[in-house]
Tab-separated table of C-alpha atoms in Angstrom:
chain	number	residue	atom	x	y	z
R	286	MET	CA	6.488	-15.729	3.874
R	287	LEU	CA	6.487	-12.388	4.789
R	288	THR	CA	3.638	-10.022	5.498
R	289	VAL	CA	3.809	-6.421	4.767
R	290	ILE	CA	1.837	-3.652	6.050
R	291	ALA	CA	2.513	-0.537	4.167
R	292	GLU	CA	0.460	2.494	5.741
R	293	ILE	CA	0.758	5.603	3.334
R	294	ARG	CA	-0.448	8.691	4.311
R	295	THR	CA	-1.899	10.809	2.071
R	296	ARG	CA	-2.667	14.705	2.255
R	297	PRO	CA	-5.748	15.649	4.042
R	298	GLY	CA	-8.622	15.731	1.735
R	299	LEU	CA	-10.521	12.301	0.434
R	300	HIS	CA	-9.757	13.492	-3.248
R	301	HIS	CA	-5.838	12.594	-2.254
R	302	ARG	CA	-6.864	9.454	-1.136
R	303	GLN	CA	-8.873	8.441	-3.922
R	304	ALA	CA	-6.312	9.325	-6.192
R	305	VAL	CA	-4.149	6.946	-4.723
R	306	VAL	CA	-6.425	4.202	-4.388
R	307	GLU	CA	-7.105	4.611	-8.100
R	308	ALA	CA	-3.305	4.304	-9.066
R	309	ILE	CA	-2.866	1.470	-6.600
R	310	LYS	CA	-5.897	-0.713	-8.403
R	311	LYS	CA	-4.575	0.128	-12.089
R	312	ASN	CA	-1.187	-1.352	-10.650
R	313	THR	CA	-2.568	-4.208	-8.640
R	314	PRO	CA	-2.498	-7.029	-11.593
R	315	THR	CA	0.889	-6.201	-12.579
R	316	VAL	CA	2.116	-6.453	-9.084
R	317	LEU	CA	0.452	-9.617	-8.338
R	318	GLN	CA	2.249	-10.978	-11.403
R	319	GLU	CA	5.510	-10.336	-9.804
R	320	ASP	CA	7.905	-12.903	-8.464
R	321	GLY	CA	7.734	-13.883	-5.223
R	322	CYS	CA	4.371	-11.755	-4.572
R	323	HIS	CA	1.744	-13.844	-3.094
R	324	GLY	CA	-0.894	-10.983	-2.204
R	325	TYR	CA	-1.502	-7.304	-2.601
R	326	SER	CA	-4.332	-5.504	-1.193
R	327	ALA	CA	-5.280	-1.877	-0.434
R	328	LEU	CA	-7.746	-1.321	2.484
R	329	VAL	CA	-9.215	1.989	3.977
R	330	ASP	CA	-11.225	2.681	7.138
R	331	HIS	CA	-14.756	1.009	7.345
R	332	ASP	CA	-17.205	3.565	8.850
R	333	SER	CA	-18.342	1.269	11.752
R	334	SER	CA	-19.190	3.572	14.171
R	335	ALA	CA	-17.865	1.168	16.691
R	336	PRO	CA	-16.511	2.910	19.851
R	337	PHE	CA	-13.618	0.701	19.781
R	338	GLN	CA	-12.314	1.344	16.207
R	339	ALA	CA	-9.111	4.064	15.537
R	340	THR	CA	-9.581	5.442	12.284
R	341	ALA	CA	-7.444	7.541	10.269
R	342	VAL	CA	-9.281	8.685	7.092
R	343	ASP	CA	-6.219	9.753	5.203
R	344	SER	CA	-4.534	6.294	5.362
R	345	ILE	CA	-4.361	3.673	2.883
R	346	MET	CA	-3.109	0.285	4.680
R	347	MET	CA	-1.754	-1.938	2.243
R	348	VAL	CA	-1.534	-5.585	2.947
R	349	GLU	CA	1.186	-7.671	0.847
R	350	LYS	CA	2.441	-11.298	0.949
R	351	TRP	CA	6.044	-11.355	-0.265
R	352	GLU	CA	8.332	-14.540	-0.323
R	353	SER	CA	11.481	-13.023	1.238
R	354	VAL	CA	12.988	-9.364	1.561
R	355	ALA	CA	14.758	-9.250	-1.764
R	356	HIS	CA	11.546	-10.101	-2.990
R	357	LEU	CA	9.960	-6.543	-1.842
R	358	GLU	CA	13.261	-4.781	-2.465
R	359	ALA	CA	13.110	-5.803	-6.148
R	360	HIS	CA	9.494	-4.997	-6.409
R	361	LEU	CA	9.894	-1.655	-4.874
R	362	GLN	CA	12.549	-1.120	-8.069
R	363	THR	CA	10.461	-1.955	-10.520
R	364	PRO	CA	9.049	0.892	-13.499
R	365	HIS	CA	5.477	0.315	-12.400
R	366	MET	CA	6.537	1.210	-8.793
R	367	LYS	CA	8.726	4.166	-9.786
R	368	ALA	CA	5.831	5.247	-12.222
R	369	PHE	CA	3.388	4.825	-9.104
R	370	GLY	CA	5.408	7.018	-6.812
R	371	GLU	CA	5.805	9.420	-9.543
R	372	ALA	CA	1.980	9.594	-10.393
R	373	THR	CA	0.743	10.047	-6.535
R	374	LYS	CA	3.787	12.095	-5.355
R	375	ASP	CA	1.582	15.111	-5.101
R	376	ASP	CA	-0.989	12.886	-3.010
R	377	VAL	CA	1.060	10.917	-0.635
R	378	LEU	CA	2.857	12.752	2.754
R	379	ASP	CA	4.826	9.540	3.820
R	380	LEU	CA	5.078	5.760	3.893
R	381	HIS	CA	5.037	3.158	6.951
R	382	ILE	CA	6.197	-0.210	5.781
R	383	ARG	CA	6.361	-2.709	8.550
R	384	ILE	CA	7.645	-6.439	7.372
R	385	LEU	CA	6.136	-9.173	9.727
R	386	GLU	CA	6.947	-12.799	10.031
R	387	ASP	CA	4.572	-15.647	12.113
R	388	ALA	CA	5.239	-15.689	15.431
């Protein structure tokens, strides 16, 4: 089982981040039905005011669980993910994907 952490950096302004969050929420039920998907969650920074907290107000962190890299690659090629990319292209600056395994 792989854990994927994808940081989606949006253009400055909460409206850009919110547009992407809404698109993710719309897409999530379909993604969770994909073969090999065992989890798919969007997270944003909590405003804790903790002095040790690092924040990135224009970022969304995706935490995903996939059976394999092949399943993740297939996910990225689905029509709904291509439509997500098209729908959010004016809001997203870049994407950084980490593929992790248990140590």
